[in-house]
Short mmCIF file of C-alpha atoms and ligand atoms in Angstrom, two decimals:
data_model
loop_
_atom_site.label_atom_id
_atom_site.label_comp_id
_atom_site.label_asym_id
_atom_site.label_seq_id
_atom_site.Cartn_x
_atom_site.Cartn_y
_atom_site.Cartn_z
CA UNK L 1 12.94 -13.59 10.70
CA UNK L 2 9.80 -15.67 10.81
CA UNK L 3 6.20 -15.30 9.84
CA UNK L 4 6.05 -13.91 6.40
CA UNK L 5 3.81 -14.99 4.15
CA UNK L 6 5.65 -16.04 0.30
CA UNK L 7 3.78 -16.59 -2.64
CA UNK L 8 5.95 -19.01 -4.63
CA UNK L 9 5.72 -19.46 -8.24
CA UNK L 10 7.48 -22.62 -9.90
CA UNK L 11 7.92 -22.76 -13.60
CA UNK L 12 8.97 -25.28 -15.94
CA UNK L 13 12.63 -26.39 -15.36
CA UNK L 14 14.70 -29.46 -13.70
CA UNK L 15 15.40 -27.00 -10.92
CA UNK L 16 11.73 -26.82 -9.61
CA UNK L 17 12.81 -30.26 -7.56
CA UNK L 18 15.01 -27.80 -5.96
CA UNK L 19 11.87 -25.48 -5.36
CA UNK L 20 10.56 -28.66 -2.84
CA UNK L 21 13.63 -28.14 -0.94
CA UNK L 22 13.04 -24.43 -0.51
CA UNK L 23 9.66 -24.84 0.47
CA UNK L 24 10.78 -27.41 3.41
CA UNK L 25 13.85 -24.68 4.25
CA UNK L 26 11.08 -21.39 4.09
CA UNK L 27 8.87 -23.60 6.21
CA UNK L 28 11.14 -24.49 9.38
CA UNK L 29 11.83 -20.88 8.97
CA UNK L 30 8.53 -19.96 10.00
CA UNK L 31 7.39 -18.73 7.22
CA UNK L 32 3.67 -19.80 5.08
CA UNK L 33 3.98 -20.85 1.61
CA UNK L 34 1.56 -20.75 -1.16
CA UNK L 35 2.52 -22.50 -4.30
CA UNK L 36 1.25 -21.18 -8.04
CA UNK L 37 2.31 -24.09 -10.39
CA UNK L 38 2.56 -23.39 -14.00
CA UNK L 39 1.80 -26.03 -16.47
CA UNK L 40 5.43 -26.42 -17.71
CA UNK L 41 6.27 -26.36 -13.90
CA UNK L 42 4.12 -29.49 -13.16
CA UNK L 43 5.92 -31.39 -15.57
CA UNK L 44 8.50 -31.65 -13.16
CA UNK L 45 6.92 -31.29 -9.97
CA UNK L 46 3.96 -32.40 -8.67
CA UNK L 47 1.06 -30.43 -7.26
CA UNK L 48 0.97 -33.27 -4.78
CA UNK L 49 4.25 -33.36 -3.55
CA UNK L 50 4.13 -29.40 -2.87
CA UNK L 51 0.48 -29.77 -1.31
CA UNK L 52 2.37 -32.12 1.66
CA UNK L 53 5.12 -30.13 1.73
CA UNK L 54 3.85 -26.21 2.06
CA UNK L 55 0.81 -28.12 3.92
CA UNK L 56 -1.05 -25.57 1.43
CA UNK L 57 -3.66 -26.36 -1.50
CA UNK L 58 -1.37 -25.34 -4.88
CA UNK L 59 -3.09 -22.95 -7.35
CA UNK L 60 -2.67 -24.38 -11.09
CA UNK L 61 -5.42 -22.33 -13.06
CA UNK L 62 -6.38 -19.38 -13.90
CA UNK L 63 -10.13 -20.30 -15.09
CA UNK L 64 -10.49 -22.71 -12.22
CA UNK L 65 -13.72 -22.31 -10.55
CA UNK L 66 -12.97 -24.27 -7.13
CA UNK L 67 -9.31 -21.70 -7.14
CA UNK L 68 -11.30 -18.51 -7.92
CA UNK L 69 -13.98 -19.06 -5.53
CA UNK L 70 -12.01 -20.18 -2.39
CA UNK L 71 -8.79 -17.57 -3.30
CA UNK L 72 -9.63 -15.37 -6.45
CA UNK L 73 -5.71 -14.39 -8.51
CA UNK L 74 -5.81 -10.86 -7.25
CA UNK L 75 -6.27 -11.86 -3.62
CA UNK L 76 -3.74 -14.70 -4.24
CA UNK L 77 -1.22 -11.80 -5.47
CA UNK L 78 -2.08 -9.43 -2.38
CA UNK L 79 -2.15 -12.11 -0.03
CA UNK L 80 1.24 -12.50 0.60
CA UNK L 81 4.32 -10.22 1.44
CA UNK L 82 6.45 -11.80 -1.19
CA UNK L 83 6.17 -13.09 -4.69
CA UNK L 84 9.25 -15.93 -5.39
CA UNK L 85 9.64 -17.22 -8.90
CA UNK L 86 11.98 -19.98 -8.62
CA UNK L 87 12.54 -21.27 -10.77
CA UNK L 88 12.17 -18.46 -12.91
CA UNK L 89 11.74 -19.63 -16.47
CA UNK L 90 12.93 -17.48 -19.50
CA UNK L 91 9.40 -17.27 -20.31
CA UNK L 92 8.04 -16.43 -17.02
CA UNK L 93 10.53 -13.72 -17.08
CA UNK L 94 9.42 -12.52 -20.41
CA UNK L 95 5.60 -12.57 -19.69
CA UNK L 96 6.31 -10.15 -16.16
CA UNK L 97 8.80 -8.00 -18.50
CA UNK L 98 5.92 -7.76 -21.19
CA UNK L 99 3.06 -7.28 -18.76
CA UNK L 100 1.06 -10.73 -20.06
CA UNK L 101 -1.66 -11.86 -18.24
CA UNK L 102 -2.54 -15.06 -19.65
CA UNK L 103 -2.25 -17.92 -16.82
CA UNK L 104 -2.60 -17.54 -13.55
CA UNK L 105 1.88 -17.49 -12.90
CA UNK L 106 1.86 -14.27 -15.14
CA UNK L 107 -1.50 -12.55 -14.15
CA UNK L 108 -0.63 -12.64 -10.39
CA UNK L 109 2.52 -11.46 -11.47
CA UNK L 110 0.67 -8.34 -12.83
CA UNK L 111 -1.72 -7.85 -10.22
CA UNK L 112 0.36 -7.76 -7.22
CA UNK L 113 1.73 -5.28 -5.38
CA UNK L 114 4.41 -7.27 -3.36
CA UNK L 115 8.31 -7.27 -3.92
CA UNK L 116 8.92 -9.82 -6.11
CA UNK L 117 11.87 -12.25 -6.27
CA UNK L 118 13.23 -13.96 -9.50
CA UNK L 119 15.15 -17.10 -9.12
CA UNK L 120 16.38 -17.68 -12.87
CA UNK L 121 17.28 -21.29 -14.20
CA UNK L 122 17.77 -21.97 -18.25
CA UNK L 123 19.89 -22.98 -20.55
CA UNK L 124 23.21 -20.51 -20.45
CA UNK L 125 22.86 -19.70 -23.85
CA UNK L 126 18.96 -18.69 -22.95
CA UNK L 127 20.33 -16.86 -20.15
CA UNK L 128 22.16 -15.03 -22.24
CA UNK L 129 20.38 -14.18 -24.97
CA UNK L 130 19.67 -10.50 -25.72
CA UNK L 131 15.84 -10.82 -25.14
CA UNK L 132 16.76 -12.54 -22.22
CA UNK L 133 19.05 -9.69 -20.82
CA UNK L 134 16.71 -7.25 -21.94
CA UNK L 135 14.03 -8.86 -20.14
CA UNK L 136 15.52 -8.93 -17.11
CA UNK L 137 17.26 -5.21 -17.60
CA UNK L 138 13.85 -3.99 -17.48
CA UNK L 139 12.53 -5.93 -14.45
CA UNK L 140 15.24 -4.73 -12.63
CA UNK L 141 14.05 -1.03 -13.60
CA UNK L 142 10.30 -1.89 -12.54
CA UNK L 143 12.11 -3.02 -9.26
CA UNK L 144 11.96 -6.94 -9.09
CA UNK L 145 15.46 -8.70 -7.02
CA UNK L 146 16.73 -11.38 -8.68
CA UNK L 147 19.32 -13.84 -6.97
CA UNK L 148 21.51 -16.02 -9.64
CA UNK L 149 21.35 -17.51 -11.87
CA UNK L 150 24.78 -19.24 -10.54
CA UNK L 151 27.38 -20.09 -12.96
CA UNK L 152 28.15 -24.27 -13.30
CA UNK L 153 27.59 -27.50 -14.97
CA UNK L 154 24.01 -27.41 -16.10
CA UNK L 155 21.45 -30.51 -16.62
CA UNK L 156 22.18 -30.02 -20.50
CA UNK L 157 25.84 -30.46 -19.96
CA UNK L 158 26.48 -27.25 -20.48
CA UNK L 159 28.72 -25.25 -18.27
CA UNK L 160 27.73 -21.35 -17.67
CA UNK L 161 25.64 -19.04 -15.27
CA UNK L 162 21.99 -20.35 -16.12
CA UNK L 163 22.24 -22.73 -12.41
CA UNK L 164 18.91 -21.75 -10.34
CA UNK L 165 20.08 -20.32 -6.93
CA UNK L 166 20.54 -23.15 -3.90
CA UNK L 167 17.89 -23.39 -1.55
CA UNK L 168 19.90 -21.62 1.18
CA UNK L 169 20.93 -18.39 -1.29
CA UNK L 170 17.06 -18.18 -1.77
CA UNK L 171 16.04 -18.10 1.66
CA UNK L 172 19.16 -15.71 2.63
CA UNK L 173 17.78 -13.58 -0.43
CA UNK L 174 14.17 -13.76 0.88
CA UNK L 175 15.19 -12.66 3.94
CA UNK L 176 17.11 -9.96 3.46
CA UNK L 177 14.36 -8.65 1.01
CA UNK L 178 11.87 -8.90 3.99
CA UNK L 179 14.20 -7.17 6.42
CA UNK L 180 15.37 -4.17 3.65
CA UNK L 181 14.23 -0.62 5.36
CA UNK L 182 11.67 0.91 3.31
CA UNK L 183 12.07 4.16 1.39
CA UNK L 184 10.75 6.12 4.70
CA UNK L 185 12.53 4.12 7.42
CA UNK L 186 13.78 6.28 10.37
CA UNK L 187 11.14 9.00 9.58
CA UNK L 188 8.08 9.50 11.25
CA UNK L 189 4.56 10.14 10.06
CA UNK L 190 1.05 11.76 11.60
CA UNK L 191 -1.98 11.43 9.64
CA UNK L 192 -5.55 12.87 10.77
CA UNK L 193 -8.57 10.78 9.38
CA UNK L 194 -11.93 10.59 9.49
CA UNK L 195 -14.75 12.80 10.81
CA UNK L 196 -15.19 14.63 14.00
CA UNK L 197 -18.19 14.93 16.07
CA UNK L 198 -18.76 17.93 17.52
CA UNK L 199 -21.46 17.09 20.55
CA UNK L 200 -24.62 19.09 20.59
CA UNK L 201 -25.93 18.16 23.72
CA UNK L 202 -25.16 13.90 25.68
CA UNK L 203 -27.17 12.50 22.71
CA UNK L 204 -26.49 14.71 19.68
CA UNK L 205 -23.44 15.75 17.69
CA UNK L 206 -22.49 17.32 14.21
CA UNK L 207 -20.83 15.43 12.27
CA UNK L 208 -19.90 14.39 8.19
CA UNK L 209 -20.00 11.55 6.23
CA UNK L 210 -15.97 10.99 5.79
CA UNK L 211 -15.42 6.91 6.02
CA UNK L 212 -12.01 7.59 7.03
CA UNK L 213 -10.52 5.00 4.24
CA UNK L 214 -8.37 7.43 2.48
CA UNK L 215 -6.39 8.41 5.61
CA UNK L 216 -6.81 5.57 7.01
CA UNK L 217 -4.96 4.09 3.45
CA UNK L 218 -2.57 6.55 3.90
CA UNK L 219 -1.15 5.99 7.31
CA UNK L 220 -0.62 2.20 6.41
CA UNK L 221 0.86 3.00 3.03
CA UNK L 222 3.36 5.65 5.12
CA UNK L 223 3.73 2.38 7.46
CA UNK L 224 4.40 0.04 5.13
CA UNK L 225 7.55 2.57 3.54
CA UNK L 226 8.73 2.24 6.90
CA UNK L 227 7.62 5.51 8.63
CA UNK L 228 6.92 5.38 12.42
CA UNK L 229 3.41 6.40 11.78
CA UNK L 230 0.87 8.24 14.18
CA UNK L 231 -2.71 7.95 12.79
CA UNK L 232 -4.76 10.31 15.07
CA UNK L 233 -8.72 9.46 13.90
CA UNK L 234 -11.90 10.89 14.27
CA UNK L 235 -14.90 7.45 14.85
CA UNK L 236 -14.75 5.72 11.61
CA UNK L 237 -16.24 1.85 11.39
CA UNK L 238 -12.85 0.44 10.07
CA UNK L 239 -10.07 -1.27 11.52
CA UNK L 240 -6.30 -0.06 11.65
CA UNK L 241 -3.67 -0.82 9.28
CA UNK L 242 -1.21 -2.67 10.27
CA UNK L 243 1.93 -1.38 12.38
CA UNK L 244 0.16 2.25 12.77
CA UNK L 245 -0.02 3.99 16.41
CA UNK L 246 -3.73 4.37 16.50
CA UNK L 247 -5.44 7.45 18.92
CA UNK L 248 -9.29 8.03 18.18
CA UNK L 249 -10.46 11.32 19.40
CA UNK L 250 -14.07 12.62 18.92
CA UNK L 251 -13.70 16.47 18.40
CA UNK L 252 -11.74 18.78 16.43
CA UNK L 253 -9.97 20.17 19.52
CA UNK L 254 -9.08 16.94 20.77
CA UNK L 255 -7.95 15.74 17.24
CA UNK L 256 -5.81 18.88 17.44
CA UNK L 257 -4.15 18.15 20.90
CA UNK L 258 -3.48 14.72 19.91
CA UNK L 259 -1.78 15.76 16.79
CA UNK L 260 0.47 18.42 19.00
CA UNK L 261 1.75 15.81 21.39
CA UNK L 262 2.63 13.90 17.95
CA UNK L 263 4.92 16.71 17.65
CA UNK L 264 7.88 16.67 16.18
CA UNK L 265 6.86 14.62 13.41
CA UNK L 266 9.02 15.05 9.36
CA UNK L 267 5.86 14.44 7.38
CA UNK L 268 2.14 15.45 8.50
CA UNK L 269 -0.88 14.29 6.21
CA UNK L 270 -4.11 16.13 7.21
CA UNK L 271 -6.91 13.96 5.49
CA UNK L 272 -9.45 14.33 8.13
CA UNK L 273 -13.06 15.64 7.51
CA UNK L 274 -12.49 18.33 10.62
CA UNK L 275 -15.60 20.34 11.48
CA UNK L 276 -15.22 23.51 11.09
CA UNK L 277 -18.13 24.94 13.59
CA UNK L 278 -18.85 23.29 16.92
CA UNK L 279 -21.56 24.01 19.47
CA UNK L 280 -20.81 26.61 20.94
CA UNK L 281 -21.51 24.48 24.07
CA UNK L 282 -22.56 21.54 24.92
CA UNK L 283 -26.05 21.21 26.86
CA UNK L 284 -25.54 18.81 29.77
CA UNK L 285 -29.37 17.53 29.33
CA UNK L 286 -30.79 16.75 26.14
CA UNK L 287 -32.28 19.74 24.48
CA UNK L 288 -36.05 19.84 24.36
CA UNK L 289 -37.90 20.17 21.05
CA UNK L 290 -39.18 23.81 22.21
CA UNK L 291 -35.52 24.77 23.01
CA UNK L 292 -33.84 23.27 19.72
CA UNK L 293 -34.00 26.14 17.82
CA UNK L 294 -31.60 28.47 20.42
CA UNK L 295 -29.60 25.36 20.94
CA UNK L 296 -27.22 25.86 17.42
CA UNK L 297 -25.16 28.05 18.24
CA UNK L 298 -22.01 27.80 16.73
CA UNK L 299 -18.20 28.77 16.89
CA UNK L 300 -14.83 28.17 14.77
CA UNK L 301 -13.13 24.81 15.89
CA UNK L 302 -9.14 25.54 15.50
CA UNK L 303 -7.93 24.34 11.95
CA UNK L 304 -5.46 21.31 12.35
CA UNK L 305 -3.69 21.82 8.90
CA UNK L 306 -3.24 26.00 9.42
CA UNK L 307 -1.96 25.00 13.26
CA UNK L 308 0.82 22.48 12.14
CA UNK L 309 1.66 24.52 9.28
CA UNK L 310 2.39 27.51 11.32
CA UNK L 311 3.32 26.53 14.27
CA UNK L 312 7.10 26.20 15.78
CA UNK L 313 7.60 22.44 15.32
CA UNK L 314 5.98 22.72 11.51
CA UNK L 315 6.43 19.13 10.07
CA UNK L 316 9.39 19.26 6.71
CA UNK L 317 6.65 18.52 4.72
CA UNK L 318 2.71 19.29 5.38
CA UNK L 319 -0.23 17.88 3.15
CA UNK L 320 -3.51 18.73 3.21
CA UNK L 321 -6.79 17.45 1.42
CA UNK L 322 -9.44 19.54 -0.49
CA UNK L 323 -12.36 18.04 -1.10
CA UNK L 324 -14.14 20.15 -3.27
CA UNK L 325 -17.22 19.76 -5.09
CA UNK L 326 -16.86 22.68 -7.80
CA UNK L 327 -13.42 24.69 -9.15
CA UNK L 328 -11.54 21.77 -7.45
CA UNK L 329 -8.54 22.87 -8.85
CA UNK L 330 -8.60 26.91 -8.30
CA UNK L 331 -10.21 26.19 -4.85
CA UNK L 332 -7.15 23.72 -4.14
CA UNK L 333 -4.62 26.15 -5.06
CA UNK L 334 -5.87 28.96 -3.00
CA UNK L 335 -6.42 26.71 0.19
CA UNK L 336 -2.43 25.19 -0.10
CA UNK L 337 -1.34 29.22 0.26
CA UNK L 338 -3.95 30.25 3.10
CA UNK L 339 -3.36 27.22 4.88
CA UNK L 340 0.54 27.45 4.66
CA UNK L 341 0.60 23.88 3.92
CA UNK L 342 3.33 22.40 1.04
CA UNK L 343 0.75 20.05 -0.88
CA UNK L 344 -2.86 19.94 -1.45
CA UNK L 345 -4.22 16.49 -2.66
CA UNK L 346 -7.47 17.83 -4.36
CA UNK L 347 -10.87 15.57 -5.20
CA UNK L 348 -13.98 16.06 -6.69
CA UNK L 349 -16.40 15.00 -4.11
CA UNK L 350 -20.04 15.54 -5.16
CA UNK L 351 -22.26 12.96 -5.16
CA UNK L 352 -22.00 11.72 -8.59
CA UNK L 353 -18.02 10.61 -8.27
CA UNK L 354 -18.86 8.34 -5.22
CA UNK L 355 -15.82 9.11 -3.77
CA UNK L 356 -16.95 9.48 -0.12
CA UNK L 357 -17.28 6.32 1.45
CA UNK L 358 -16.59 4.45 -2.22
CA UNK L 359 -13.50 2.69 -2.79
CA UNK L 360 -11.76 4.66 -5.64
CA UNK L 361 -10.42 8.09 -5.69
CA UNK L 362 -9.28 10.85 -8.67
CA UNK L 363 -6.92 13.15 -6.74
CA UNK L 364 -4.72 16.35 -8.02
CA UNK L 365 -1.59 16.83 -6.04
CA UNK L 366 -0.85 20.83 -6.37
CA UNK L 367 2.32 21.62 -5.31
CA UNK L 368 4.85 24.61 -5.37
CA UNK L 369 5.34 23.80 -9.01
CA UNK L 370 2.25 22.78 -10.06
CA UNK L 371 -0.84 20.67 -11.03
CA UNK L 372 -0.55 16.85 -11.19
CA UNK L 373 -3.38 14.77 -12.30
CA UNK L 374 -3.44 11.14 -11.34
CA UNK L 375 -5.55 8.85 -12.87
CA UNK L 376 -8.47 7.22 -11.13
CA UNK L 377 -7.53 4.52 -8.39
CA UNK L 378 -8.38 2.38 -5.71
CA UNK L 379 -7.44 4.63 -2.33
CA UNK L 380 -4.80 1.77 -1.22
CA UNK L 381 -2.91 3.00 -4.51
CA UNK L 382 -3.44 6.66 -4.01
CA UNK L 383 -2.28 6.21 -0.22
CA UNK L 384 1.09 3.99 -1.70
CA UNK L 385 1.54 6.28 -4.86
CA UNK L 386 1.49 9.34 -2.02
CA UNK L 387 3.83 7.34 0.59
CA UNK L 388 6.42 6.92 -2.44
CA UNK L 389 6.38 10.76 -3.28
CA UNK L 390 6.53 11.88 0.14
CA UNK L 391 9.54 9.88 0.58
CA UNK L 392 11.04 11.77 -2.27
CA UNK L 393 10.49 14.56 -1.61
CA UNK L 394 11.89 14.04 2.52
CA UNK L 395 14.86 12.09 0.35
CA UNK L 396 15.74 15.73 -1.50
CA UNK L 397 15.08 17.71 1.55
CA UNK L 398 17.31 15.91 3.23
CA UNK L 399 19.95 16.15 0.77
N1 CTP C 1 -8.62 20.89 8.22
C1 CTP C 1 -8.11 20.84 9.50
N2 CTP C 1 -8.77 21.41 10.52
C2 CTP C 1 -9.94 22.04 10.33
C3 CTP C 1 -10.47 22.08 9.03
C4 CTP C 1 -9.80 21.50 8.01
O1 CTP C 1 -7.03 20.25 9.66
N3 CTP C 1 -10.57 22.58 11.34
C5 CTP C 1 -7.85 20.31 7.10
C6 CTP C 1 -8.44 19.09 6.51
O2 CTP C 1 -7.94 17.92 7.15
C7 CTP C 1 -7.96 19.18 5.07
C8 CTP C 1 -8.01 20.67 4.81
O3 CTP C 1 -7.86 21.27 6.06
O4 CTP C 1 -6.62 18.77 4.96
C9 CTP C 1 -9.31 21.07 4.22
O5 CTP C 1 -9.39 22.44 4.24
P1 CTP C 1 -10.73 23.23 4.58
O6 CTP C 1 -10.46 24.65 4.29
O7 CTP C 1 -11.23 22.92 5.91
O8 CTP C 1 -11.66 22.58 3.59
P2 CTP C 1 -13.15 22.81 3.64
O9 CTP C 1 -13.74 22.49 4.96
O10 CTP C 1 -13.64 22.03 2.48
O11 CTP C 1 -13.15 24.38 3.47
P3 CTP C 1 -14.16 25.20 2.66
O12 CTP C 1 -15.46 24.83 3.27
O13 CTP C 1 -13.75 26.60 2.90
O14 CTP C 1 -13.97 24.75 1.25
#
């Protein structure tokens, strides 16, 4: 496996001279590293020696203006596809079990979004202390791999496990956590997004203001699980996510047809903006002034959701979004049971929330059983928090 991007964190221990190694190892491998060096960490290491090596500019602080203006911590965090700790301190450990965020090792730590990787190396007796244990009981629960520590003579004389991982055990760990099949692998995925444009005449077309980011977050979130994902979108300004099959369509009816020949598909998310009135046709010339006022006349374009939720092939699981501006809740409710659909994801939308086209979003998800409220967050985590209950829910299905 090559070309992944790791985010490596080296703490204060005599293994980090191992950590030099690893970076020369990830590096023939193909892969980029970045290097965060604690303080403790560059007492054994410098930020020299891993500059040549990862051929990379090392990160030491957290209030460094020349580190927050060229890479700020949260990009640092999201940048990669990886977070290594190796090695992994007892206190690094306990500042990601506690949630600190007080240097820039532990508030990356917090901030990112990435699988993260725990190399431990301490004392044996640190190792295993019950803080320790506990420490690293409940990383395991918020989902962080470890690899080691391995059991040996230590630098202190010492003999227990408390050894940081070798080099090659890291890499073979890093690799296999790169290559694990997300939560939705072997599914596959269709998401509408964005407006349509219904044309009024070769210059002219109805249309909405729907920026598309919310599907568009959606389908890469569903990609990133590991769903072979079909994002079918109406002309938005923004690019597509990675590993998503991208069609752009214009209309309603050939958003609809495109989402048909998708067909069959386990999970369909329907977060376009879909007129629901075209033209009823489409002038050839551009309408006069004098004529414009016989020109609008309009007709039902075929609902998407209603279709796929009806139809023969119907998708295990159907979601549809409600953006309402009053009653959101009530209005949600009654549009999951006309439409047939299995979820609703509900949002206020008037112009006060500056959810369309902003970058945050407060969604309800109304289900079969009920109302759940998530808190207000950036559409990326709405699009990942909905990826990880759709694979849940296909999980239980499939059961
Ligand atoms: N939808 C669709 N095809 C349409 C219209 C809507 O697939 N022609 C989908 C949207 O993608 C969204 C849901 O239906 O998932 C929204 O329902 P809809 O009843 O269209 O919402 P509104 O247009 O807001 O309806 P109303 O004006 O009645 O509130």
């Amino acid at each position: 496996m090559h070309g992944n991007r790791i985010l490596l964190i080296i703490g204060g221990g005599i293994a980090a001279y191992k950590s030099l190694e690893l970076i020369r190892r990830l590096k023939e491998r193909g892969h980029t590293v970045r290097a965060i060096l604690t303080k403790a960490g560059a007492e054994f290491v410098t930020p020299l020696s891993l500059a040549a090596l990862s051929g990379e500019r090392v990160f030491q602080d957290l209030f460094s203006l020349t580190d927050e203006s060229e890479m700020g911590h949260i990009q640092l965090s999201r940048a990669a596809d990886l977070v290594v700790l190796a090695p992994a301190t007892a206190d690094l450990m306990a500042k990601m079990a506690g949630g600190h965020a007080n240097d820039l090792a532990s508030t990356a730590l917090l901030a990112t979004d990435k699988p993260v990787l725990m190399a431990p190396a301490m004392n044996v007796r640190m190792w295993n202390s019950p803080a320790t244990q506990r420490n690293r009981a409940t990383l395991e629960r918020d989902g962080v791999a470890f690899v080691g520590p391995n059991e040996g003579e230590m630098a202190c004389g010492e003999f227990g496990p408390g050894r940081m991982a070798e080099p090659d055990e890291i890499v073979a760990a890093i690799e296999t956590l790169l290559a694990a099949p997300g939560p939705l692998a072997g599914m596959s995925a269709l998401v509408t997004a964005g407006p349509t444009h219904e044309p009024l005449d070769p210059v002219r077309y109805i249309a909405n203001r729907s920026s598309g980011r919310q599907g568009y977050a959606i389908a890469g979130a569903l990609a990133e699980a590991g769903a072979d994902t079909m994002l079918v979108s109406g002309p938005v300004a923004i690019a597509a996510p990675p590993r998503v099959k991208l069609v752009q369509v214009e209309t309603a009816r050939e958003m609809l047809a495109a989402c048909e020949s998708a067909l069959p598909v386990d999970v369909a998310v329907c977060a376009a903006a879909v007129a629901d009135w075209r033209p009823e046709a489409m002038a050839n010339q551009k309408i006069k002034k004098n004529a414009a006022h016989s020109a609008l006349k309009l007709t039902a374009n075929p609902d998407i959701l209603r279709t796929l939720s009806q139809g023969a092939q119907r998708p295990s699981l159907v979601v549809g979004f409600a953006a309402e501006t009053e009653n959101v809740i009530a209005h949600a409710q009654e549009k999951r049971l006309a439409k047939g659909c299995d979820w609703i994801v509900a949002n206020d939308v008037s112009p006060v929330t500056g959810v369309m086209g902003g970058a945050n979003n407060t969604v309800h998800l109304i289900t079969a059983k009920g109302v759940e409220n998530w808190p207000e967050l950036d559409k990326g985590e709405v699009g990942r928090r909905l990826a990880a209950r759709i694979a849940q829910a296909l999980k239980t299905s499939a059961a």
